[in-house]
CSV table of C-alpha atoms in Angstrom, one decimal:
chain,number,residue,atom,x,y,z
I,13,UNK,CA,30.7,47.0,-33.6
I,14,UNK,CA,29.8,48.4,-30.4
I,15,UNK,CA,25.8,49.2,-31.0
I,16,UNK,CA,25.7,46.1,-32.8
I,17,UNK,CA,27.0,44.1,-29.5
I,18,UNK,CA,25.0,46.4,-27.6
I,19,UNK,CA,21.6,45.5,-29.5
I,20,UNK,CA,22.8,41.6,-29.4
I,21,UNK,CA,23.0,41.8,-25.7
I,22,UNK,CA,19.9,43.4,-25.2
I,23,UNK,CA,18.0,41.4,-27.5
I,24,UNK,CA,19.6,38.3,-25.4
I,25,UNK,CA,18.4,39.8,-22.4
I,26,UNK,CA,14.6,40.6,-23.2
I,27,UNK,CA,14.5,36.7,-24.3
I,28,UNK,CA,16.2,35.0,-21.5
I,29,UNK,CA,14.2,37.0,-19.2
I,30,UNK,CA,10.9,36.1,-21.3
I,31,UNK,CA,12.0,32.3,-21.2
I,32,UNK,CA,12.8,33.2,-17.4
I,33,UNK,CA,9.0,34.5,-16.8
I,34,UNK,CA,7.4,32.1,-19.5
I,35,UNK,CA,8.9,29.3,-16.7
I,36,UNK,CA,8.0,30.8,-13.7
I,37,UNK,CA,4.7,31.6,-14.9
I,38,UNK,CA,4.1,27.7,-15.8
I,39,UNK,CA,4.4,27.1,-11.9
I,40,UNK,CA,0.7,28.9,-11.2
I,41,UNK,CA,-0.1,28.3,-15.2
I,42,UNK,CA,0.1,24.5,-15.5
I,43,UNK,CA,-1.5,24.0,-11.8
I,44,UNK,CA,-4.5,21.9,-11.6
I,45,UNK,CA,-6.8,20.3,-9.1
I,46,UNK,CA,-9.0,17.1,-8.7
I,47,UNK,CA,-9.5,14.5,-5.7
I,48,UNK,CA,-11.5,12.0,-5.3
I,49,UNK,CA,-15.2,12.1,-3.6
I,50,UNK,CA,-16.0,8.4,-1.8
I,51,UNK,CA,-19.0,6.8,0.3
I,52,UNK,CA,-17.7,3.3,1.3
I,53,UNK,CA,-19.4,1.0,3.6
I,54,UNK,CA,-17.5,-1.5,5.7
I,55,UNK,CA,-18.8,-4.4,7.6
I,56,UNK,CA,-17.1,-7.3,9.9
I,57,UNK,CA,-19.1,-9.6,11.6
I,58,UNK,CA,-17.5,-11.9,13.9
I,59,UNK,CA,-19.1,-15.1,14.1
I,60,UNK,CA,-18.2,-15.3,18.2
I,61,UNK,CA,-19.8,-11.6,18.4
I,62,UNK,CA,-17.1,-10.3,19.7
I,63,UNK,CA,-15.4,-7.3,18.1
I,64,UNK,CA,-18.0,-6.6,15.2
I,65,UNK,CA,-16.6,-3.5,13.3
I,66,UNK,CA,-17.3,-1.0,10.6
I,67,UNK,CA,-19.4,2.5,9.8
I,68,UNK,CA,-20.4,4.2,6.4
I,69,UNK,CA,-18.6,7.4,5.7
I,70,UNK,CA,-18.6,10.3,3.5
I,71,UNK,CA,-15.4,11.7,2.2
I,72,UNK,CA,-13.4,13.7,0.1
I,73,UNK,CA,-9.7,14.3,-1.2
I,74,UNK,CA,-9.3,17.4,-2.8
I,75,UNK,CA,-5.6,17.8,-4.7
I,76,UNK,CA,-4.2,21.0,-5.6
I,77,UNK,CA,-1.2,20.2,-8.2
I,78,UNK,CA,1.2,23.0,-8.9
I,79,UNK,CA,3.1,22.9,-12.9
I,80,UNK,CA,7.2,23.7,-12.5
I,81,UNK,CA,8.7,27.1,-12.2
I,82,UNK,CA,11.8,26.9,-15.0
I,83,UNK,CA,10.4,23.4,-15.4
I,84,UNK,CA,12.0,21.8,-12.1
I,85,UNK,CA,10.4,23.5,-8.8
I,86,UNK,CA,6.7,22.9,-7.4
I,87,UNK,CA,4.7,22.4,-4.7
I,88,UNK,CA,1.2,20.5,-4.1
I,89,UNK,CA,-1.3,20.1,-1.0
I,90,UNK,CA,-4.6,17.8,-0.6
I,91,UNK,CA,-7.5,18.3,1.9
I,92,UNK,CA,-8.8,15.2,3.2
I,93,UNK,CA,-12.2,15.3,4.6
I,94,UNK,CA,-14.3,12.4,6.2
I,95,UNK,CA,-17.7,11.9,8.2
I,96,UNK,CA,-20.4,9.5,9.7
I,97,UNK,CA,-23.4,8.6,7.4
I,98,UNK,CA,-23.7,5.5,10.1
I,99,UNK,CA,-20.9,5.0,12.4
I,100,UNK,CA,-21.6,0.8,12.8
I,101,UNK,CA,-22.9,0.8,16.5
I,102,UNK,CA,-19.4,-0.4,17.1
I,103,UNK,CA,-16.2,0.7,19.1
I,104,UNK,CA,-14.6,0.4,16.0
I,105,UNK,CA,-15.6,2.0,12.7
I,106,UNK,CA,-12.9,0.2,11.1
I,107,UNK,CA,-10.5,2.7,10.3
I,108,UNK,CA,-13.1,4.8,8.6
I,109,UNK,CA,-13.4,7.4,10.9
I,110,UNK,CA,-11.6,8.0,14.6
I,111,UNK,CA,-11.0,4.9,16.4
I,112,UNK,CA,-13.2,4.6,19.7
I,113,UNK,CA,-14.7,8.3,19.0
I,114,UNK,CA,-16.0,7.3,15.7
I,115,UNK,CA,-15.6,11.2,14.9
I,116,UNK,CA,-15.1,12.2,11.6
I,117,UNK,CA,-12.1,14.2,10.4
I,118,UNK,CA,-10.8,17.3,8.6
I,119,UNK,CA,-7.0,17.9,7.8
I,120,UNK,CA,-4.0,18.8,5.6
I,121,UNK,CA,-3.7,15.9,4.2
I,122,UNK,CA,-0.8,16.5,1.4
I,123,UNK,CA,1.4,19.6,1.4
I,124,UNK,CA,5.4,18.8,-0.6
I,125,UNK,CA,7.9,20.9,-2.2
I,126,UNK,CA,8.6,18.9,-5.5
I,127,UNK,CA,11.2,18.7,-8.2
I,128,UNK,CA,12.3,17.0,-11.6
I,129,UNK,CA,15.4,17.1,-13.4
I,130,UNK,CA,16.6,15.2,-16.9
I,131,UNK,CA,14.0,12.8,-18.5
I,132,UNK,CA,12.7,9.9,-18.0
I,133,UNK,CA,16.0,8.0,-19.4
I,134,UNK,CA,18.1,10.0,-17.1
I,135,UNK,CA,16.4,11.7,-14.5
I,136,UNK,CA,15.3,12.1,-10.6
I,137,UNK,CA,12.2,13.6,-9.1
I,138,UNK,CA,11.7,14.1,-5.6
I,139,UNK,CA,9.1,15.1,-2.6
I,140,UNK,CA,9.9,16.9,0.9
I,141,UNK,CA,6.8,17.5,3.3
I,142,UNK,CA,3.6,15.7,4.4
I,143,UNK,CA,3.1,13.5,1.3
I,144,UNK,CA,2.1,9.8,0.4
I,145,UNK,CA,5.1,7.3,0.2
I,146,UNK,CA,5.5,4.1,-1.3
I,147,UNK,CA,9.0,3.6,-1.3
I,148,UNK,CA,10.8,0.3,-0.5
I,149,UNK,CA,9.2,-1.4,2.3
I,150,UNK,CA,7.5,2.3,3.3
I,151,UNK,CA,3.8,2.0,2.1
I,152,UNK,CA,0.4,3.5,3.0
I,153,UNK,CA,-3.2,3.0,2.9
I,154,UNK,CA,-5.8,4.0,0.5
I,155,UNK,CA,-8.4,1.2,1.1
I,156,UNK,CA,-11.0,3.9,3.4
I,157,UNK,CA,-12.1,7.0,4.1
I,158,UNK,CA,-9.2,9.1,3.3
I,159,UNK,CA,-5.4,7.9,2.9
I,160,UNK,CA,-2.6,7.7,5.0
I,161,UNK,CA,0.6,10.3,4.5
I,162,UNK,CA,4.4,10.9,5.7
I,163,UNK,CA,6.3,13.3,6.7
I,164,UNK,CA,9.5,12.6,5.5
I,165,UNK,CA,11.3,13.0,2.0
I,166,UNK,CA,11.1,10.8,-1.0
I,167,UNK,CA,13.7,10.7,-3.8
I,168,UNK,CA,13.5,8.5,-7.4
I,169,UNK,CA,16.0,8.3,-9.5
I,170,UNK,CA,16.3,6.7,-13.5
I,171,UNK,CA,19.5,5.2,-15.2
I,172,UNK,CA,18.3,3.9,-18.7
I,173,UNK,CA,15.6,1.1,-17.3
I,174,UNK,CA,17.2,1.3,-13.7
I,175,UNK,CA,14.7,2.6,-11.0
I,176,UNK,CA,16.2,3.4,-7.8
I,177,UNK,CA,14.0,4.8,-4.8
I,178,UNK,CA,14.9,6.2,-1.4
I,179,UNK,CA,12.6,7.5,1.2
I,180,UNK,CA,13.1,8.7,4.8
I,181,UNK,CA,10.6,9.3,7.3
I,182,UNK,CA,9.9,10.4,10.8
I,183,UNK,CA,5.9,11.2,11.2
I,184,UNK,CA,2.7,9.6,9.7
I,185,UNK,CA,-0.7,11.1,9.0
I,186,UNK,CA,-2.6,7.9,10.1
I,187,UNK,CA,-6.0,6.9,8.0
I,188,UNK,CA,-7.9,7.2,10.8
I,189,UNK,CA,-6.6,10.8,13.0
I,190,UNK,CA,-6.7,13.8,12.5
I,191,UNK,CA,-3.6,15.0,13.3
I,192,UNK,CA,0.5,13.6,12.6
I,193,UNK,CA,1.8,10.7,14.7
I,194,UNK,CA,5.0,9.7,15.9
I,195,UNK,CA,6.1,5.5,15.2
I,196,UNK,CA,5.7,3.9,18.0
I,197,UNK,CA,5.9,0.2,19.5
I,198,UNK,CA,3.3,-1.2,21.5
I,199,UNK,CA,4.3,-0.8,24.5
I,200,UNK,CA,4.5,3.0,23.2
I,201,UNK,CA,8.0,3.8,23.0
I,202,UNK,CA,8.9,6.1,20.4
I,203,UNK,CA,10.2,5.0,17.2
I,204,UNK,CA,12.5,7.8,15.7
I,205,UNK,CA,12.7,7.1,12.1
I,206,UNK,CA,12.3,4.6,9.1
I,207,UNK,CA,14.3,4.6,6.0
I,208,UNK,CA,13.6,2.6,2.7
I,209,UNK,CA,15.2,2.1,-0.7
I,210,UNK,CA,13.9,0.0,-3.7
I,211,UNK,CA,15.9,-1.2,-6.7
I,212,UNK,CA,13.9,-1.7,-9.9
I,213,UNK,CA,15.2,-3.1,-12.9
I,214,UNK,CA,13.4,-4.7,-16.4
I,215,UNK,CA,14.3,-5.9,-19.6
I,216,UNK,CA,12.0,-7.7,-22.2
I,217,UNK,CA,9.8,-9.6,-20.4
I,218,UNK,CA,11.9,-10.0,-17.6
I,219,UNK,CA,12.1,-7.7,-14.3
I,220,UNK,CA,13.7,-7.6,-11.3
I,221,UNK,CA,12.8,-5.4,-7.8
I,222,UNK,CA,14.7,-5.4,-4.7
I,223,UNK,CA,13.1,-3.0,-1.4
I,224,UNK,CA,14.1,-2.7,2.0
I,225,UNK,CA,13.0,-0.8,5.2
I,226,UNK,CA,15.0,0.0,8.2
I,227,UNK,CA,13.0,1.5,11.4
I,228,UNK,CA,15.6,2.8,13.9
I,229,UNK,CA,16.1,0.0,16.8
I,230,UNK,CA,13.4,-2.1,16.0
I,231,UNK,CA,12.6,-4.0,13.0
I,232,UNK,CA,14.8,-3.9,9.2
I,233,UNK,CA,13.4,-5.9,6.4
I,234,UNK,CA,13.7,-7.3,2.7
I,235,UNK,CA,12.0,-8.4,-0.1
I,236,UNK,CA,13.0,-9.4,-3.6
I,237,UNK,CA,10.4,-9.8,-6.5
I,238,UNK,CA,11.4,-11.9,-9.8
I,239,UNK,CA,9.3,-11.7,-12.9
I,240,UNK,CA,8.9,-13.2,-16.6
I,241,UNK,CA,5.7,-12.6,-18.8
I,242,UNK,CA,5.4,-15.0,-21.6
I,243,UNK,CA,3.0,-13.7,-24.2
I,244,UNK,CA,1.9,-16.2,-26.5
I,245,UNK,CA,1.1,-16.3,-30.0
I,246,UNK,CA,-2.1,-16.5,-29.6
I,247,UNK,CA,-2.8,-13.5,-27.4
I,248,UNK,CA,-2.5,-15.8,-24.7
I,249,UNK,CA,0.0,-14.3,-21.6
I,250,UNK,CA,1.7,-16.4,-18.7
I,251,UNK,CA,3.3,-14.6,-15.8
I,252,UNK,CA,5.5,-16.2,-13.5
I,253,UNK,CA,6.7,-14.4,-9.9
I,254,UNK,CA,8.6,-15.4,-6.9
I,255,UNK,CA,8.9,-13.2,-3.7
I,256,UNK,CA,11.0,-14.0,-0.5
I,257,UNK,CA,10.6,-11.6,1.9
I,258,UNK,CA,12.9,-11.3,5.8
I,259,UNK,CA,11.9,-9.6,8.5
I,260,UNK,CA,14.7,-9.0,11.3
I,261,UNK,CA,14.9,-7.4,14.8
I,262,UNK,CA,16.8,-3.9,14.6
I,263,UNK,CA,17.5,-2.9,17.8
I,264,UNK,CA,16.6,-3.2,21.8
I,265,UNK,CA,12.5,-1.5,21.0
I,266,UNK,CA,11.7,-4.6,19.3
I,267,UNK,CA,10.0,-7.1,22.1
I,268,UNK,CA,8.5,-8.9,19.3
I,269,UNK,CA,5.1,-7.9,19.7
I,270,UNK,CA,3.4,-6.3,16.9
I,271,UNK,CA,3.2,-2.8,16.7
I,272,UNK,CA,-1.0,-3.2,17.8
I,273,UNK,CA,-0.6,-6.0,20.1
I,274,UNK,CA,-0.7,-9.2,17.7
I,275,UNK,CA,1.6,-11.6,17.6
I,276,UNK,CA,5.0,-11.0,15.9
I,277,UNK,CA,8.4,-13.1,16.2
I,278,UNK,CA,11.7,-13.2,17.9
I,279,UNK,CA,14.9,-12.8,16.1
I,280,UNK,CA,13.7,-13.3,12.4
I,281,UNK,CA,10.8,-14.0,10.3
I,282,UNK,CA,10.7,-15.4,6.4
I,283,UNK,CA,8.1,-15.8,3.8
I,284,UNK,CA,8.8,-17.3,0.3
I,285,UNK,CA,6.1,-17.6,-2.4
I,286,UNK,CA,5.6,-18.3,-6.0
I,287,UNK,CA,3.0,-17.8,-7.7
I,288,UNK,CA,1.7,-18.2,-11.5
I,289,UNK,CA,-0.8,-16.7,-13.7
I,290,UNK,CA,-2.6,-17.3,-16.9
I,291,UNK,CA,-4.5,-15.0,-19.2
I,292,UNK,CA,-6.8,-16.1,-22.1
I,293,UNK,CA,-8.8,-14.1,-23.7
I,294,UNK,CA,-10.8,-12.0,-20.7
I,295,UNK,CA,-10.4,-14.5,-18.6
I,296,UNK,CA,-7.4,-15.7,-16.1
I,297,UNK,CA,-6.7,-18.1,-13.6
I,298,UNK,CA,-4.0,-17.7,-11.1
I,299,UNK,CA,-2.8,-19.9,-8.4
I,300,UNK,CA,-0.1,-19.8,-5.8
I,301,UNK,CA,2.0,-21.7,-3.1
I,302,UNK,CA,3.8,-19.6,-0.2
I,303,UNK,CA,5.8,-20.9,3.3
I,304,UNK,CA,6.1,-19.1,6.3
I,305,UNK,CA,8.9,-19.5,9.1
I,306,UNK,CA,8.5,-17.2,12.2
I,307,UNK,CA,10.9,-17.7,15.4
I,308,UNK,CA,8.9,-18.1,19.0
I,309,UNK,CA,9.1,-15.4,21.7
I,310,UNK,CA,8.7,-14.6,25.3
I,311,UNK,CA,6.5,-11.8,25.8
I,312,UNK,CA,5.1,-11.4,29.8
I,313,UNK,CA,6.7,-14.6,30.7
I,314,UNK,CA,5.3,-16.6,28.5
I,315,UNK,CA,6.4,-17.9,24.8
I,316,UNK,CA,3.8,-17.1,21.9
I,317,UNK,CA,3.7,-18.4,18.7
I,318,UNK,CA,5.5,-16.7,16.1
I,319,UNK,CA,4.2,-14.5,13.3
I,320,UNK,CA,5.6,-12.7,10.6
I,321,UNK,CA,4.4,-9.0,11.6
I,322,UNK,CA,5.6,-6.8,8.9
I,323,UNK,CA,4.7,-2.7,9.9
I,324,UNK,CA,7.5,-0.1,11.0
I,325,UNK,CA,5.4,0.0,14.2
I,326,UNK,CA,1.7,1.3,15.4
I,327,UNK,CA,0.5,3.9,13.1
I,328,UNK,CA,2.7,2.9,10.0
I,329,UNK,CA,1.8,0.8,7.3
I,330,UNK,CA,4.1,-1.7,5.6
I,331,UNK,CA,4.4,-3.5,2.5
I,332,UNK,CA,3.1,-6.9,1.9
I,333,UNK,CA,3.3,-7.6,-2.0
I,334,UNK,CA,2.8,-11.3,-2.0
I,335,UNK,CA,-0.5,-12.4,-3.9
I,336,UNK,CA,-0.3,-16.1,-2.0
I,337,UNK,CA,-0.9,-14.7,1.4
I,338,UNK,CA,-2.9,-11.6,0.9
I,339,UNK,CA,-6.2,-11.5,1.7
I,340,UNK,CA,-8.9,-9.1,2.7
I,341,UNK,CA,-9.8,-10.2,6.2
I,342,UNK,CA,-6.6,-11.9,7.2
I,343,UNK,CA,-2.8,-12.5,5.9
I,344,UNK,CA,-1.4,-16.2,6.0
I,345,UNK,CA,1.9,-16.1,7.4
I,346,UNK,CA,2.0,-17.7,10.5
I,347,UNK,CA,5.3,-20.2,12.0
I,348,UNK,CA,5.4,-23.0,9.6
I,349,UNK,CA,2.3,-22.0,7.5
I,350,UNK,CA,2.0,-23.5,4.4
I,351,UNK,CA,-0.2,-21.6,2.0
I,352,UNK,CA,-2.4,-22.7,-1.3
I,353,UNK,CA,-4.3,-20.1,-3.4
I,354,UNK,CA,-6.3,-20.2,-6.2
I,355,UNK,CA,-7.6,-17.5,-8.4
I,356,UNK,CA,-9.6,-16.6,-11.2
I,357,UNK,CA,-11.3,-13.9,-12.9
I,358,UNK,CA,-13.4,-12.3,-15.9
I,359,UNK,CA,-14.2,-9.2,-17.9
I,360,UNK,CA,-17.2,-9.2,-19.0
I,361,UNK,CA,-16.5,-6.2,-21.5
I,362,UNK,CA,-16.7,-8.6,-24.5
I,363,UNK,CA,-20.0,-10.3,-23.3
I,364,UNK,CA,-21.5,-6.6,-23.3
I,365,UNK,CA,-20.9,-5.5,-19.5
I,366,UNK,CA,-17.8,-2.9,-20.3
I,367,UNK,CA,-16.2,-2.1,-17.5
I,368,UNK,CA,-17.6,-4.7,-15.4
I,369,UNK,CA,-14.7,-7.1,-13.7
I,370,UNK,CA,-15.0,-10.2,-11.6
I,371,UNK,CA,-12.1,-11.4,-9.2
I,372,UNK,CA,-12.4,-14.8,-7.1
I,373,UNK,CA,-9.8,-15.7,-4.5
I,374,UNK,CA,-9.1,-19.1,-2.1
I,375,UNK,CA,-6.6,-19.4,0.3
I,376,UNK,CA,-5.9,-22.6,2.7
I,377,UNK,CA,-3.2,-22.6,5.2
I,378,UNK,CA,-2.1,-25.0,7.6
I,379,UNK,CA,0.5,-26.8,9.5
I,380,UNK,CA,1.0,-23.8,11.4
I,381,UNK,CA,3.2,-24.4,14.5
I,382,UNK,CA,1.4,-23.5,17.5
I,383,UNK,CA,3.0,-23.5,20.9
I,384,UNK,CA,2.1,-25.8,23.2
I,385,UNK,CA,1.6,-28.6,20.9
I,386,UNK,CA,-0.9,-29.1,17.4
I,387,UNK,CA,-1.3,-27.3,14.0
I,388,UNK,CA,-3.9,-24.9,13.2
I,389,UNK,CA,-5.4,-23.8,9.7
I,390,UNK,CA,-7.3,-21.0,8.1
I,391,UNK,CA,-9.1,-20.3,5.0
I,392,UNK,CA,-10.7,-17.7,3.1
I,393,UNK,CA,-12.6,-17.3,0.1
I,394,UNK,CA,-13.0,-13.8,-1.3
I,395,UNK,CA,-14.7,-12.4,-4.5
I,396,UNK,CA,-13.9,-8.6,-6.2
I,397,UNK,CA,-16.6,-7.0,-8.0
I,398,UNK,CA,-15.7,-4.1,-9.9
I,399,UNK,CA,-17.9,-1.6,-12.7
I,400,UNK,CA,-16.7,1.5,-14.3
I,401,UNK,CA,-19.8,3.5,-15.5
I,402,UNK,CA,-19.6,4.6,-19.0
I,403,UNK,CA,-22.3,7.0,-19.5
I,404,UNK,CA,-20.0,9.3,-15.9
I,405,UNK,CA,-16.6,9.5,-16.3
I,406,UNK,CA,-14.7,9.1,-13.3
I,407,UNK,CA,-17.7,7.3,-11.4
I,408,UNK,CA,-17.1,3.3,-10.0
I,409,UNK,CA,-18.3,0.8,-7.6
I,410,UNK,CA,-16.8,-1.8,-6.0
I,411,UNK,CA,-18.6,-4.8,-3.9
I,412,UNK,CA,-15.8,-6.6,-2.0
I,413,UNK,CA,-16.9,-9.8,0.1
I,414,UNK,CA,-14.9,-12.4,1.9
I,415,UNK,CA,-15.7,-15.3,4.2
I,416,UNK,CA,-13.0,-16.3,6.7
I,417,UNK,CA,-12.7,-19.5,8.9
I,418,UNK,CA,-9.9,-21.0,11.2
I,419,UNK,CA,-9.0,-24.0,13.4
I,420,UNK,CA,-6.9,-22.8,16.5
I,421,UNK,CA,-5.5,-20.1,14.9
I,422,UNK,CA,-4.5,-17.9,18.1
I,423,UNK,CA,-6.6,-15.1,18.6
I,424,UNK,CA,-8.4,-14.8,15.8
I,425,UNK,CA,-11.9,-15.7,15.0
I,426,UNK,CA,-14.2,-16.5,12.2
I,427,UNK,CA,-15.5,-13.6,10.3
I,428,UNK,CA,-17.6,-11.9,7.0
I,429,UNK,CA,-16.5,-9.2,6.1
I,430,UNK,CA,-18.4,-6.6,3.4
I,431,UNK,CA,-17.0,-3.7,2.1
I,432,UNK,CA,-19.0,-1.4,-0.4
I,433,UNK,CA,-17.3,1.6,-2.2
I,434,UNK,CA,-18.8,4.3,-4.5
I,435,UNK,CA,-16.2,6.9,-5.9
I,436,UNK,CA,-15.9,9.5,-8.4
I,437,UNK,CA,-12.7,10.7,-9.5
I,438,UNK,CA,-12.4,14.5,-10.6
């Protein structure tokens, strides 16, 4: 009885501390890398000549992936690397390389501790470190040279079809430095923290997403997203979404100026929008109807019209997930804004172009309340061209142009703008 409890427990042993090594060895074993190698070309023309922007960069994002040691602990780190092919003979290189230096940039872009536990049914995951975050009303940006990161910690959980997110942050890696920033406001006090939480739920064809952001003493926000897909007999598919979204003062940093200068709002700021769209075949059409309401406020004596400004602050990046009043050169959500948009678009896979995608976009806003007295308007007309190449995986274009026009808008101005981008994913 003895040897044969002897040889059990030995035999127990030598497996459990196989499994132990097989699961540790899958942290190094399961690692993989890949990135991202970019040229995009960005250019703004100002029709008043005044504040032309962009540059053409070279760049790279390099991502080192680490599998899970006993299938729940990893880590994972990213280079990001950018330079000058033409840096615009502008101040500004548009984000694309170091503001006013137009110096390109080498850093540690990524670098997280990471861990899973249960399944996709019932489970949570979780980053802590310099990471990218899009969690509740904490976004980022991956539209140039290199992205933007966090520092902070970012949490997911699942409960059968329930999604909940929470993220906490104190630092940003902005797009376009070399080196981790503190939140600020514009007047460049220090902005300690921003926390976020999302809600996600869907059933059918029906779904439901609640997010939030908090920045500490100075601006809190919400936004909830409604959705139904109808698909149709036929193949045919319409989508219908609403989004209202409230922005709030938080606290004695908020002055409400936006975070770089532009005009923000007083006590509280309120978007609603609805929009509809309609697939057939490779084709849709989409349009949309959104309504702005921003308070006044006194900045330097003086009352400015109101805006909803929607960042956690300079050098963060916020969330803005309406379709209505998105654009590429400018975002329609000015006091008393009423906004229409208009949409279509085609792939042209079945007409022997695969991978080739066409996206047109018009937006007309107006009725803004300016102070002092009369309305203003804007418009913008966009297109999105997109190709895939099939003969190099990983390899794509995309031509983005959009023309934008205003009527006593304050401070802005009319404007092209181009933007060219060449990647290849590895």
């Amino acid at each position: 009885m003895y040897r044969k409890s002897t040889l059990c427990l030995a035999i127990t042993a030598a497996i459990t501390a196989t499994t132990a090594h097989a699961d540790f060895s899958s942290l190094y074993e399961d690692a993989t890398i890949g990135g991202k190698l970019r040229t995009v070309y960005i250019d703004a023309d100002k029709k008043d000549g005044k504040g032309d922007a962009g540059a053409w960069t070279a760049s790279a994002v390099i991502n080192l992936k680490s599998g899970y040691a006993f299938d729940m602990f990893g880590f994972d780190a990213s280079y990001y690397g950018a330079d000058a092919i033409d840096d615009g003979n502008t101040k500004d290189p548009k984000n694309l390389l170091i503001y006013g230096s137009k110096k390109g940039m080498s850093k540690l872009g990524q670098a997280y501790l990471k861990g899973k536990f249960g399944d996709k049914d019932m489970g949570a995951s979780f980053k802590a470190g310099r990471t990218r975050i899009y969690t509740g009303l904490i976004s980022g940006s991956g539209s140039r040279s290199i992205p933007s990161s966090w520092q902070g910690i970012d949490a997911d959980f699942n409960f059968s079809g329930l999604n909940v997110g929470v993220a906490w942050v104190n630092a940003v890696l902005p797009r376009d430095t070399a080196g981790m920033k503190q939140m600020e406001t514009y007047e460049g006090k220090r902005i300690d923290s921003i926390l976020g939480m999302e809600a996600n739920y869907k059933i059918d064809n029906f779904s439901l997403k609640y997010m939030n952001g908090f920045a500490k003493d100075y601006l809190k926000g919400h936004q909830f997203i409604v959705k139904h897909h109808t698909k149709m007999a036929d193949g045919n598919g319409l989508t219908l979404e609403g989004n209202y979204r409230i922005s709030q003062e938080n606290g004695d940093l908020w002055s409400g100026r936006g975070g770089w200068g532009g005009n923000g709002f007083g006590d509280k700021a309120q978007t609603f929008d609805f929009n509809a769209k309609y697939s057939f075949g490779a084709a849709y059409v989409r349009a949309g109807l959104g309504y702005t309401q921003a308070d006044s406020y006194m900045y330097d004596g003086s009352e400015k019209t109101g805006r909803h400004y929607y960042d956690f602050g300079r050098y963060s990046y916020g969330a803005w997930n309406t379709w209505t009043n998105s654009g590429l050169v400018e975002e329609f959500y000015w006091d008393g804004e009423k906004v229409i948009a208009l949409g279509f678009g085609y792939n042209f896979a079945d007409a022997g172009f695969k991978g080739l995608t066409i996206d047109y976009k018009f937006r007309h806003g107006s009725g803004i309340d300016v102070v002092g007295g009369g309305d203003a308007s804007e418009t913008e007309h966009g297109i999105d061209l997109k190709y895939k190449f099939q003969n190099v995986k990983g390899l794509s274009t995309r031509v983005r142009y959009a023309v934008y026009t205003h009527d006593d808008v304050p401070g802005e101005s009319d404007e092209n703008q181009l933007r060219v981008y060449l990647d290849y994913k590895f």
